[in-house]
Amino acid sequence: MERLIQANGQPRYGIFPAAPGEVNWRDFDFRSPMGRRLGALAKWRRFHQFQYFGLVSDELIGGCALADISLLTAGFVYLFHPASGRMIEREFKRPLGYGATFSQRPNDGICELRCGANLLRLSNNGLDKHLLVQLDDGTRIEAGFSEEDFQPMCISTPTAVNGWVYAQKVAGVRCRGSVRSELGDFDLQALDAFAHHDWSAGYMRPETFWNWAC
């Protein structure tokens, strides 16, 4: 499937064997609950997109998320060291997408946020997913995994009266890479770390809660 939104302006629904080439939300025939066609501004304001890359191991837990909610782009990254109870946590916000790039191609593109000397980047290249974090305190995370032996869940569903959401998720995939921070230096393969990944976009409920866990 090359595009999620069909020629009639409606999304395809269901569980798909593979990701769509593009979530072409601009082609969506967006209407009010009473059936009135809504304009480009309303369509842009209601479209939200986020992506999350998480790491889990006995020695280190971490994650990075980027969210584009039209008027604001936000990102966060955290690392937690269970043995010491220490945590690094940073959050960044940019108005109107300044310093941010968001691809609408789930398996082919980059989502990133730059804020000063800080960079959060999630890169998807076919079956390979990569995370790069560079912070002004010296923290650096390079992580990646391949979905070669896994089939992600790719699902599109209606939401509320006039919305829809496409979600693509995978969990429990062995992860490679390295982490350098004030918590220490870690080799993710040596830690036997696992990754989980979520790419979601669409017209979500305004009261949507984004809780990431694995």
mmCIF file with all atom_site columns, C-alpha atoms in Angstrom, residues 17 28 33 37 39 60 66 82 92 108 139 143 164 167 171 180 182 186-187 192 200-201:
data_model
loop_
_atom_site.group_PDB
_atom_site.id
_atom_site.type_symbol
_atom_site.label_atom_id
_atom_site.label_alt_id
_atom_site.label_comp_id
_atom_site.label_asym_id
_atom_site.label_entity_id
_atom_site.label_seq_id
_atom_site.pdbx_PDB_ins_code
_atom_site.Cartn_x
_atom_site.Cartn_y
_atom_site.Cartn_z
_atom_site.occupancy
_atom_site.B_iso_or_equiv
_atom_site.pdbx_formal_charge
_atom_site.auth_seq_id
_atom_site.auth_comp_id
_atom_site.auth_asym_id
_atom_site.auth_atom_id
_atom_site.pdbx_PDB_model_num
ATOM 1  C CA . PRO A 1 17  ? 0.702   -6.888 6.621  1.00 0.00 ? 17  PRO A CA 1
ATOM 2  C CA . PHE A 1 28  ? -7.952  13.400 4.033  1.00 0.00 ? 28  PHE A CA 1
ATOM 3  C CA . PRO A 1 33  ? -19.279 15.898 13.211 1.00 0.00 ? 33  PRO A CA 1
ATOM 4  C CA . ARG A 1 37  ? -16.064 20.061 5.094  1.00 0.00 ? 37  ARG A CA 1
ATOM 5  C CA . GLY A 1 39  ? -10.447 23.736 5.671  1.00 0.00 ? 39  GLY A CA 1
ATOM 6  C CA . LEU A 1 60  ? 19.879  0.553  31.922 1.00 0.00 ? 60  LEU A CA 1
ATOM 7  C CA . LEU A 1 66  ? 9.208   13.273 19.545 1.00 0.00 ? 66  LEU A CA 1
ATOM 8  C CA . PRO A 1 82  ? 18.324  0.909  38.384 1.00 0.00 ? 82  PRO A CA 1
ATOM 9  C CA . PHE A 1 92  ? 12.539  20.297 24.829 1.00 0.00 ? 92  PHE A CA 1
ATOM 10 C CA . ASP A 1 108 ? 11.525  5.833  5.234  1.00 0.00 ? 108 ASP A CA 1
ATOM 11 C CA . THR A 1 139 ? 25.097  12.618 26.876 1.00 0.00 ? 139 THR A CA 1
ATOM 12 C CA . ALA A 1 143 ? 20.936  2.807  19.211 1.00 0.00 ? 143 ALA A CA 1
ATOM 13 C CA . TRP A 1 164 ? -8.544  8.217  12.555 1.00 0.00 ? 164 TRP A CA 1
ATOM 14 C CA . ALA A 1 167 ? -0.103  3.161  14.542 1.00 0.00 ? 167 ALA A CA 1
ATOM 15 C CA . ALA A 1 171 ? 8.620   -4.532 20.993 1.00 0.00 ? 171 ALA A CA 1
ATOM 16 C CA . ARG A 1 180 ? 27.622  7.655  27.055 1.00 0.00 ? 180 ARG A CA 1
ATOM 17 C CA . GLU A 1 182 ? 27.159  10.761 33.539 1.00 0.00 ? 182 GLU A CA 1
ATOM 18 C CA . PHE A 1 186 ? 27.278  1.224  28.141 1.00 0.00 ? 186 PHE A CA 1
ATOM 19 C CA . ASP A 1 187 ? 27.392  -1.190 25.202 1.00 0.00 ? 187 ASP A CA 1
ATOM 20 C CA . ASP A 1 192 ? 21.532  -7.714 26.145 1.00 0.00 ? 192 ASP A CA 1
ATOM 21 C CA . SER A 1 200 ? 1.727   6.933  15.300 1.00 0.00 ? 200 SER A CA 1
ATOM 22 C CA . ALA A 1 201 ? -0.086  9.699  13.459 1.00 0.00 ? 201 ALA A CA 1
#
